[in-house]
Structures are given as C-alpha cells and as structure tokens.
mmCIF file of C-alpha atoms in Angstrom:
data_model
loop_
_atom_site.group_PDB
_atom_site.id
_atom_site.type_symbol
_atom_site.label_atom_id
_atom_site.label_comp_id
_atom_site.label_asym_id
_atom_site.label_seq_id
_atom_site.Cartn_x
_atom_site.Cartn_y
_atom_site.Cartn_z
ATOM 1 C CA UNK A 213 59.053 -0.970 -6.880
ATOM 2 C CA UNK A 214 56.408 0.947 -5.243
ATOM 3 C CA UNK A 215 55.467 0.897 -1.654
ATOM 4 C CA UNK A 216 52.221 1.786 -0.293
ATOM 5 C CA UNK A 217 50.040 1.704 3.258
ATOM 6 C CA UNK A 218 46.726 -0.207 2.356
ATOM 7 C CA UNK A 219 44.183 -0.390 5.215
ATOM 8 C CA UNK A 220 43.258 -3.996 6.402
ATOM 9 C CA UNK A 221 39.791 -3.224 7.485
ATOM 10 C CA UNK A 222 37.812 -0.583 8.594
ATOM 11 C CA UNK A 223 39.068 1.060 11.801
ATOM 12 C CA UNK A 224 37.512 0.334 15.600
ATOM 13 C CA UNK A 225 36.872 2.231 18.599
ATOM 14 C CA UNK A 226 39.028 1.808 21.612
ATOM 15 C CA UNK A 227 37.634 1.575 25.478
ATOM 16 C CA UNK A 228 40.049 5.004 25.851
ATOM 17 C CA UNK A 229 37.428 6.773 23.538
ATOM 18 C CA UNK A 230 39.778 6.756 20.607
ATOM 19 C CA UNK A 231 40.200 5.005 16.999
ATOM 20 C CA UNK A 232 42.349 2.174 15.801
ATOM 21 C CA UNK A 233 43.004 0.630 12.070
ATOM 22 C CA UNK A 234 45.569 -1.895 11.101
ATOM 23 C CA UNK A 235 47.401 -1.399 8.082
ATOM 24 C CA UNK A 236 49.080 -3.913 5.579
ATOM 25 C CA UNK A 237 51.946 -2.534 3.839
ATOM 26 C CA UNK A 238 52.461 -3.742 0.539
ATOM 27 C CA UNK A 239 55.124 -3.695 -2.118
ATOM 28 C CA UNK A 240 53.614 -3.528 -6.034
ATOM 29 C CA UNK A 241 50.751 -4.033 -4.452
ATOM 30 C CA UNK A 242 51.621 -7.280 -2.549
ATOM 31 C CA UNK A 243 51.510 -7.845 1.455
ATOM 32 C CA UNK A 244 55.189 -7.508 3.040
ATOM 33 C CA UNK A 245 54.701 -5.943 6.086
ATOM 34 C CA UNK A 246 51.682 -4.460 8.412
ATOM 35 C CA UNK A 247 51.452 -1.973 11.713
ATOM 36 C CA UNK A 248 48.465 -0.865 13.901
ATOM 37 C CA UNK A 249 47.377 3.172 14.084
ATOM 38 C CA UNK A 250 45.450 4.222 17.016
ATOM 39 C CA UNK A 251 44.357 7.467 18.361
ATOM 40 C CA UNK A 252 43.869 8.358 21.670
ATOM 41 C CA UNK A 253 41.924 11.633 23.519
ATOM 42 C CA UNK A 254 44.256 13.455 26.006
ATOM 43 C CA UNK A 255 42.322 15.695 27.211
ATOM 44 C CA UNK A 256 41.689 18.623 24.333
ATOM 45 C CA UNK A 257 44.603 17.083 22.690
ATOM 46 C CA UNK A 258 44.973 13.512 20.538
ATOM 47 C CA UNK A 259 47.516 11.471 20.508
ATOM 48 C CA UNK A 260 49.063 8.631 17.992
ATOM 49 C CA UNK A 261 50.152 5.450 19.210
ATOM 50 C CA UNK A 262 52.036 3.497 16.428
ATOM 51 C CA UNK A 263 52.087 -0.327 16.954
ATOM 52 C CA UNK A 264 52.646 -3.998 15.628
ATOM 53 C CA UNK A 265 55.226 -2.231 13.232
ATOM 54 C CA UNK A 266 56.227 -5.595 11.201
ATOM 55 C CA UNK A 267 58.136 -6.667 7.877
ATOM 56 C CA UNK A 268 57.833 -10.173 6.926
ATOM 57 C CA UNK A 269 59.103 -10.073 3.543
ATOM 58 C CA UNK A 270 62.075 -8.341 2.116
ATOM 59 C CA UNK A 271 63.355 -6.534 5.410
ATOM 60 C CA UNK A 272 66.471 -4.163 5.036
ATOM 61 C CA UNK A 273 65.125 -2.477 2.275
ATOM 62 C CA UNK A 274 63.509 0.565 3.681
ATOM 63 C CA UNK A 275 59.786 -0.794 4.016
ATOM 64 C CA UNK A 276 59.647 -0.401 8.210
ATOM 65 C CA UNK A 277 60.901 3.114 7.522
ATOM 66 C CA UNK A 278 58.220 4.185 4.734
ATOM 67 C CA UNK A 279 55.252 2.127 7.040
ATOM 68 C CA UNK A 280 56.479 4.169 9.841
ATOM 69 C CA UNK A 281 56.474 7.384 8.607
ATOM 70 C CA UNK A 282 53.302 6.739 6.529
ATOM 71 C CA UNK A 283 51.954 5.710 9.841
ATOM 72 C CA UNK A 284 52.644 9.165 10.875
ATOM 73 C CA UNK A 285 51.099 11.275 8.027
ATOM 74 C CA UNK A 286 47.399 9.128 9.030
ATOM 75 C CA UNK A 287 48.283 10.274 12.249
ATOM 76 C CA UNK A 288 49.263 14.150 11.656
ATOM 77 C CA UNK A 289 46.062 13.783 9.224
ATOM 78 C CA UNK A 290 43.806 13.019 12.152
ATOM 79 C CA UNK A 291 45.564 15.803 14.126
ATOM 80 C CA UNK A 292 46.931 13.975 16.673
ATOM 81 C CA UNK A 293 49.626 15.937 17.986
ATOM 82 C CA UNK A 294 52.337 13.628 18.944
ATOM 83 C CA UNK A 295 53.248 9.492 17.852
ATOM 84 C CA UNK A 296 54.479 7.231 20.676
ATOM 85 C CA UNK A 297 55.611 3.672 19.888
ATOM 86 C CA UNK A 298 55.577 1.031 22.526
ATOM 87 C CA UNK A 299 58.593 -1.472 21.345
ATOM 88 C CA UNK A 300 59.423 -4.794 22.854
ATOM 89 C CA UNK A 301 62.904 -4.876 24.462
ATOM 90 C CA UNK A 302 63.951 -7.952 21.764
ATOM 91 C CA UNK A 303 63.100 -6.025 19.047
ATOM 92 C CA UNK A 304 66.494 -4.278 18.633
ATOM 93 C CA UNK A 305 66.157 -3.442 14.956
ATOM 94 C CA UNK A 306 62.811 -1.175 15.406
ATOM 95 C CA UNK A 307 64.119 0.190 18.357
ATOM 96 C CA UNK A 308 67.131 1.402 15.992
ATOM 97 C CA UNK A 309 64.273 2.236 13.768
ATOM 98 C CA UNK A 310 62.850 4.646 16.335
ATOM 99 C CA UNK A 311 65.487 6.515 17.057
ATOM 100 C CA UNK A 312 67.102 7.090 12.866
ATOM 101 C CA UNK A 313 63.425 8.449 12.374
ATOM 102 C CA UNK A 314 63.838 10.852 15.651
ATOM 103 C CA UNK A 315 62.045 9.582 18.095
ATOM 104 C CA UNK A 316 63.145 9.324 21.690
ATOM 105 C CA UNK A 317 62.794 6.963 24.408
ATOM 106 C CA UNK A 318 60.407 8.462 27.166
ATOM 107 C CA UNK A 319 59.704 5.367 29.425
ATOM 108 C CA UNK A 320 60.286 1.714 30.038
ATOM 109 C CA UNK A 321 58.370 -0.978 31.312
ATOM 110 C CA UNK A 322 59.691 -3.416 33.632
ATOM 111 C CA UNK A 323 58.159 -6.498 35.088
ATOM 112 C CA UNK A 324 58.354 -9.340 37.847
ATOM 113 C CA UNK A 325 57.183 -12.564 38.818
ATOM 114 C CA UNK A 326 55.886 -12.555 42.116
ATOM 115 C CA UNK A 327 56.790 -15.915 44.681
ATOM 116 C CA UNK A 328 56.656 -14.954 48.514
ATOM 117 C CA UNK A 329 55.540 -11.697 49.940
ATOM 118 C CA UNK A 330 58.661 -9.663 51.296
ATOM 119 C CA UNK A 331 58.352 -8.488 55.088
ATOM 120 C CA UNK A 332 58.299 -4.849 55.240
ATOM 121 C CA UNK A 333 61.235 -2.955 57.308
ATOM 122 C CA UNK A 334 60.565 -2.901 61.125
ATOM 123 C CA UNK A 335 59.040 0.345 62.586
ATOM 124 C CA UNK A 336 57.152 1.071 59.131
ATOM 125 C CA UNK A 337 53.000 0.108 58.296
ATOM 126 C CA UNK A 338 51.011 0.858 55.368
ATOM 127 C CA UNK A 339 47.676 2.601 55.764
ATOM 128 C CA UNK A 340 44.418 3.038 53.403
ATOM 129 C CA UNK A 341 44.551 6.312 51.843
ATOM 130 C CA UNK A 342 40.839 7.163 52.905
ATOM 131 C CA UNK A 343 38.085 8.953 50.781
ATOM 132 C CA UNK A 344 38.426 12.400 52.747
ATOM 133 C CA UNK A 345 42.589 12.450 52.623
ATOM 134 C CA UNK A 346 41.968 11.436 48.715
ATOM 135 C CA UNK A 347 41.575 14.677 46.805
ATOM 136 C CA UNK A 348 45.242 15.844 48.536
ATOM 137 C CA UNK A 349 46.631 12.889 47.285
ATOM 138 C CA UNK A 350 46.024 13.545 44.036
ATOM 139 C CA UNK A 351 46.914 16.857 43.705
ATOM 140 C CA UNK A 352 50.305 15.407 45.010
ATOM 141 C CA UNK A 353 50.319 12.828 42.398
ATOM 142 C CA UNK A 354 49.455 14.796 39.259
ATOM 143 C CA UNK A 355 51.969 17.174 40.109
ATOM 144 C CA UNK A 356 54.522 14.894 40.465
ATOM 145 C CA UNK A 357 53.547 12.856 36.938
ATOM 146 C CA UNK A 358 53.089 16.176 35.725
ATOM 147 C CA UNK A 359 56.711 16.850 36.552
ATOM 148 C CA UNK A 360 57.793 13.380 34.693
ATOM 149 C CA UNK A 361 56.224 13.756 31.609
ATOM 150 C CA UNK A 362 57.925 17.547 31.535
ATOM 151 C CA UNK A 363 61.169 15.743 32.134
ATOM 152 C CA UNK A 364 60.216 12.885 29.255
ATOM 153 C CA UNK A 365 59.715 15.626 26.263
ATOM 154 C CA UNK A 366 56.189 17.002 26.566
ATOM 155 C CA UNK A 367 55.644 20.264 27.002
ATOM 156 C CA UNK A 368 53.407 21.673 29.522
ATOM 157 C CA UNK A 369 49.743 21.743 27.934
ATOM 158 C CA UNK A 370 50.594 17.774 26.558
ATOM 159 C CA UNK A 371 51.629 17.094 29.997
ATOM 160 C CA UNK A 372 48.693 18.798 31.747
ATOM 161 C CA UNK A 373 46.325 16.733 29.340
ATOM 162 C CA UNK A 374 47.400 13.848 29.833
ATOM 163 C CA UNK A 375 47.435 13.583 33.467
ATOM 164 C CA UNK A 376 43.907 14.793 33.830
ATOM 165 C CA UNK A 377 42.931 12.596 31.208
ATOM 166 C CA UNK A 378 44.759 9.830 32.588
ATOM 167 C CA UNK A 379 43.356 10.256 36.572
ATOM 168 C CA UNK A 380 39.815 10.525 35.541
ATOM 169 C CA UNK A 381 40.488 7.134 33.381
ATOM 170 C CA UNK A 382 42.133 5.476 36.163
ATOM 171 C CA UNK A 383 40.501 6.404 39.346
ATOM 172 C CA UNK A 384 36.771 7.221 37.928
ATOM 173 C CA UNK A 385 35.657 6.786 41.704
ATOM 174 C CA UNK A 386 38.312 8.200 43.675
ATOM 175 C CA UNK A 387 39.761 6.417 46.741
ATOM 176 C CA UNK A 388 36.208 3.795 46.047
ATOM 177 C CA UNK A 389 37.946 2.639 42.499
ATOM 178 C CA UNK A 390 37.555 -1.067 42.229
ATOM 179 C CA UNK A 391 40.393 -3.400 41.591
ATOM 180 C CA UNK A 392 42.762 -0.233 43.259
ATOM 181 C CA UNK A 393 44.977 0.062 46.249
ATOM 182 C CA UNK A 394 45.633 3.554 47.357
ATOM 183 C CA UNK A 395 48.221 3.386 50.461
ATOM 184 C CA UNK A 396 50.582 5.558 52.622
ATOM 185 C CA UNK A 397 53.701 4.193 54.259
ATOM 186 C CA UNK A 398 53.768 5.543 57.579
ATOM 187 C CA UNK A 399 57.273 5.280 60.496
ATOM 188 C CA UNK A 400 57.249 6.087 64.327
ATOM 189 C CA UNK A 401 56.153 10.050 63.131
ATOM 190 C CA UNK A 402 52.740 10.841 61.920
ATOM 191 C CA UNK A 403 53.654 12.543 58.571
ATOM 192 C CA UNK A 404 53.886 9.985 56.030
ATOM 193 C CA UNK A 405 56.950 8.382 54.198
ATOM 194 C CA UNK A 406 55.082 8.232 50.866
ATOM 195 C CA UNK A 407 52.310 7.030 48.854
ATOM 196 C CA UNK A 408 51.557 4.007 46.881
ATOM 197 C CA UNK A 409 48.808 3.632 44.106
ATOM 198 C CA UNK A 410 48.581 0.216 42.577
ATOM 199 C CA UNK A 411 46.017 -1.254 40.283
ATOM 200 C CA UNK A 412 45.809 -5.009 41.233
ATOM 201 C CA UNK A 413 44.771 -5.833 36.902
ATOM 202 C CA UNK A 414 45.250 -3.695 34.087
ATOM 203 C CA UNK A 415 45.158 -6.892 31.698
ATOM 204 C CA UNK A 416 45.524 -10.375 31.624
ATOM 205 C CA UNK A 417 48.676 -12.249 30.424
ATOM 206 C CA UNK A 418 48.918 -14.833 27.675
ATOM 207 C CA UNK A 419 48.972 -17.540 30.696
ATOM 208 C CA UNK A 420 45.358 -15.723 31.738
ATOM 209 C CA UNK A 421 46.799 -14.758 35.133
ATOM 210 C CA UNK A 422 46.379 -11.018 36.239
ATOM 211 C CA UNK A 423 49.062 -8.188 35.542
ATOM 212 C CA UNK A 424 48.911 -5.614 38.371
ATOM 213 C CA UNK A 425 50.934 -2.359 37.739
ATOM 214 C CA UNK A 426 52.379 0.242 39.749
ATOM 215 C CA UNK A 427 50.858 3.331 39.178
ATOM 216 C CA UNK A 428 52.473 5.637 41.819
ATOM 217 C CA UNK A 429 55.288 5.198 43.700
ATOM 218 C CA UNK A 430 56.207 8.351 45.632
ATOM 219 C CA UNK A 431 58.490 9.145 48.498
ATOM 220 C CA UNK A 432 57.598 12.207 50.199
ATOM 221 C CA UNK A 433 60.202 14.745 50.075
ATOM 222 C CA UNK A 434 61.838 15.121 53.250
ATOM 223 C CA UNK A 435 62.396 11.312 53.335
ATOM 224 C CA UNK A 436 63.809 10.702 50.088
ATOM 225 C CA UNK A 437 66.992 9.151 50.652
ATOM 226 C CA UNK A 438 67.053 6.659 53.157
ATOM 227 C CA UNK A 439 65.119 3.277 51.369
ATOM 228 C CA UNK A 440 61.704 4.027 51.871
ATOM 229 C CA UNK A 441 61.209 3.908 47.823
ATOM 230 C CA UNK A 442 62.350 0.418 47.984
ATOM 231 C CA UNK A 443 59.800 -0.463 51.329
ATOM 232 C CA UNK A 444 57.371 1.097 48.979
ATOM 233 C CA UNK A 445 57.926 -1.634 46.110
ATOM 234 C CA UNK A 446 57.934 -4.297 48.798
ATOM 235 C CA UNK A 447 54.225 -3.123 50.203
ATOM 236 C CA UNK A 448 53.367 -3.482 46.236
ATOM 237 C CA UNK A 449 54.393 -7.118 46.513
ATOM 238 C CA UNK A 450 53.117 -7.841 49.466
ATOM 239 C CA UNK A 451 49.950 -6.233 48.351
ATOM 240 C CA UNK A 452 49.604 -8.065 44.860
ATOM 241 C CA UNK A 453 50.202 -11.319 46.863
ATOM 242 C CA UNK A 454 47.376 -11.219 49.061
ATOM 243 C CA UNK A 455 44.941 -10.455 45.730
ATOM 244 C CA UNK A 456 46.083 -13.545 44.500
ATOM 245 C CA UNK A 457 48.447 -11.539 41.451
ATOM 246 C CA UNK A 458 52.005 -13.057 40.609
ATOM 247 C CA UNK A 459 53.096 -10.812 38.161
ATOM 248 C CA UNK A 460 53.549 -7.114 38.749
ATOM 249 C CA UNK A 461 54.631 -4.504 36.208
ATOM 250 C CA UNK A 462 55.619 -0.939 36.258
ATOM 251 C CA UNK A 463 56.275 2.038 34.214
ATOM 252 C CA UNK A 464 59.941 3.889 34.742
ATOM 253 C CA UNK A 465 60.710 7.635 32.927
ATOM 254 C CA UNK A 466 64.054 7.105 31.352
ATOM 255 C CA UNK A 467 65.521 9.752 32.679
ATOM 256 C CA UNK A 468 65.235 8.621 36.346
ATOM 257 C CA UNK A 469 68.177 6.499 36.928
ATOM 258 C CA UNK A 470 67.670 6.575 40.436
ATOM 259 C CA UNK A 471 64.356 4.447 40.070
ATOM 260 C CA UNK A 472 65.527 2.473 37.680
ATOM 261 C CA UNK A 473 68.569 0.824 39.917
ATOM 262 C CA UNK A 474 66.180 0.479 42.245
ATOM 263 C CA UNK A 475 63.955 -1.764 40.581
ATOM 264 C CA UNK A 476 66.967 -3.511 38.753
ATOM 265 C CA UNK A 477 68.115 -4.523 42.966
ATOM 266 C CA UNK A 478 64.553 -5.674 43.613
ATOM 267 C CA UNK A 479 64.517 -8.696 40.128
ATOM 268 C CA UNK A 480 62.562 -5.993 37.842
ATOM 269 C CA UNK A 481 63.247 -6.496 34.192
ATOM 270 C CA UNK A 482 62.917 -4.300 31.007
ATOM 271 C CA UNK A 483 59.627 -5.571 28.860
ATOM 272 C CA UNK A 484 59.146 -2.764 26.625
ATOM 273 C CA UNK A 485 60.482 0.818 25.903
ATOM 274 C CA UNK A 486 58.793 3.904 25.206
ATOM 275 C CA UNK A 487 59.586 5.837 22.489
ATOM 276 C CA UNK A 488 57.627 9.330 21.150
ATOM 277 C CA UNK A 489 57.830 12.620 18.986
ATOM 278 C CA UNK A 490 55.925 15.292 18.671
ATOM 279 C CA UNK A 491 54.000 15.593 14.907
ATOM 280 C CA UNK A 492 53.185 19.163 14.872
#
C-alpha cells in the first residue's frame, strides 16, 4: 500500500505574513487522514507550524507518522528552520506521536473561566505603564522571553528572532496598542513589584465570547519570592473582568515548574501543549 501527502487546495496567506496549505493524506490514492502546514516569518528566520494532524481511517498503521514527517520535508523544503506542533491536551496518541518522532514539549497553554474579580492583597495597586516608562519595559521583557525560549530549546539567533518579531506583532504602537493592558504592581516602596502585559482578545471562542491572554507576567527580581506572581494573576482577572472577558488564557515554558503550580493553585488548566524541533 502506498502512502502519499496530496495537497487539498492551493495554499493561503496568514495575517503573520506567512503561508498555509492543508494536506489530505491518502492511502493508494484514497483520503485517510489530513494535517495543516503553515509557515511563519521570525524575523530573518521561518518557522513551520504543523497542525490538524488527523487519521480517520485505518489508524495504528503508521499513516500519522509518514503525514508528519512528510509534513516536515514541505517544511525543510521551504526552509523553515524549525517545526512546532500545537497539540490538544486529549489528544494523547499524537502527543506520543510527537515525542517517538523527537520532538519536545516547549510550552503549555492553560486556561480559566473567569466569575468574580479577586481583591488584590492590601498595601499593593496596579499602575499604567505610561508611553515614556514603555521602551524600559520592553527591554525588560524581551530579555526575559529571550531567556525562556533559551531555556525551551532555541538557540540564541531563533530566540532573538522571535522576540523581535513577536513585540513588533504584538505591541505595533507601544504602550498606545489597542485592546492591551500594560501595568506595574506597585507596594508601600516606589520601585515596582513587577509588570503585567495582557491582551484583553487574541481570538474569539467557539461560544463567540473573547479570549484574553497573558502575555507577560514578571516579578521583578528582588521581590521574587514572597506572592507577588500570584497578585499579578489576580490584577489579570480583575483586569479581564472589567473589559467584559470571562475567559483568560496563558502560555507556561515547561520547564518552569514554579509558574506552573502557581497557576494550577489559582483553577488554571492545561488546553494545549507545545511541542518543537529544529529541521536544519
């Protein structure tokens, strides 16, 4: 029996400035499976993102593995430099997949429903991060993700790329960005506790209610210890709340168990995982 990757159609451009093209994979010629291919700019770089990875007919027999690695060669061919896949948390089996093909998991996404806004410690208040303390900010903060995606398997010109790439996506008018709340947590002193970056809708759910995300969540150093991460996540709530958003999402590096029990305490739950390898 021979298995092949047929396209579906032709292939689309993505708002990110990249390309995508579903694929069918079929069996003597015959539909039992299909995935999604899309490429996206990182800076100088591009990147593969391998997606709606599905068998429908005949599973167990090796057709997930030859989609996904065929996946892989259009990929390499476009010269995209690295693959991630973005994998439910139900879908066990591919995320078994994932890992027998070596990838490795380099985030997860966690979500909550949103009910009542949380009251924030006593003696702490959030303040606008203001157009003239912006560009300090976000020195701070690409630094830091900079740090994260070292720690997640990149190596430093991926990493590099992808958070410049990524900030002048995000935040295309600094501290001004619409739909964006850029705060510090401030206590009795005047240097702050940390920094908060949230964007109130990065998509709409299947119910067509807003998803707001955590973009930045950042305790400054000499305060790391004593639960101002976790007043951090609460100012999130609180601040998703009074735009009228119920669910809130976030992404977690898998590395960082710290964050990740924090989140768990607060009702978070795993959505989807992360997992990447690099193609050349």
């Amino acid at each position: 029996m021979t298995t092949t990757l047929r396209p579906e159609g032709p292939e689309s451009p993505t708002a990110a400035g990249g390309r995508t093209r579903r694929w069918q994979i079929c069996a003597n010629g015959r539909p039992v499976g299909a995935l999604r291919t899309t490429t996206v700019p990182r800076g100088a770089q591009l990147w593969g993102e391998l997606s709606e990875l599905e068998v429908y007919e005949g599973r167990g027999r090796g057709r997930g593995t030859f989609g996904a690695l065929a996946a892989e060669e259009v990929l390499r061919g476009l010269g995209c430099s690295r693959v991630d896949a973005d994998i439910p948390e139900s879908a066990q089996p591919a995320r078994g997949l994932a890992a027998t093909l070596g990838y490795s998991e380099r985030m997860r996404n966690m979500a909550k429903r949103l009910t009542v806004a949380p009251e924030l410690p006593a003696g702490v208040a959030a303040r606008r991060i203001d157009p003239e303390e912006f560009p300090g900010w976000l020195d701070e903060a690409k630094e830091g993700y900079i740090s994260d995606l070292l720690s997640s398997g990149l190596n430093e010109e991926q990493a590099r790329a992808k958070s410049d790439a990524d900030h002048v996506h995000l935040l295309p008018q600094g501290a001004d960005t619409p739909g964006v709340a850029l705060r510090r947590l401030y206590g009795p002193d005047p240097d702050p506790l940390g920094a908060l970056w949230l964007a109130l809708r990065v998509r709409d759910l299947p119910d067509g209610g807003p998803l707001a995300w955590v973009m930045v969540v950042e305790v400054a150093e000499a305060h790391r210890g004593r639960g101002h991460g976790r007043s951090l996540m609460l100012l999130a709530e609180r601040e998703c709340l009074a735009a009228g958003v119920h669910d809130l999402g976030l992404n977690v590096f898998s590395g960082n168990r710290v964050a990740i029990r924090l989140y768990e305490s607060l009702g978070y739950r795993i959505t989807n995982r992360v997992y990447g390898k690099a193609l050349l």
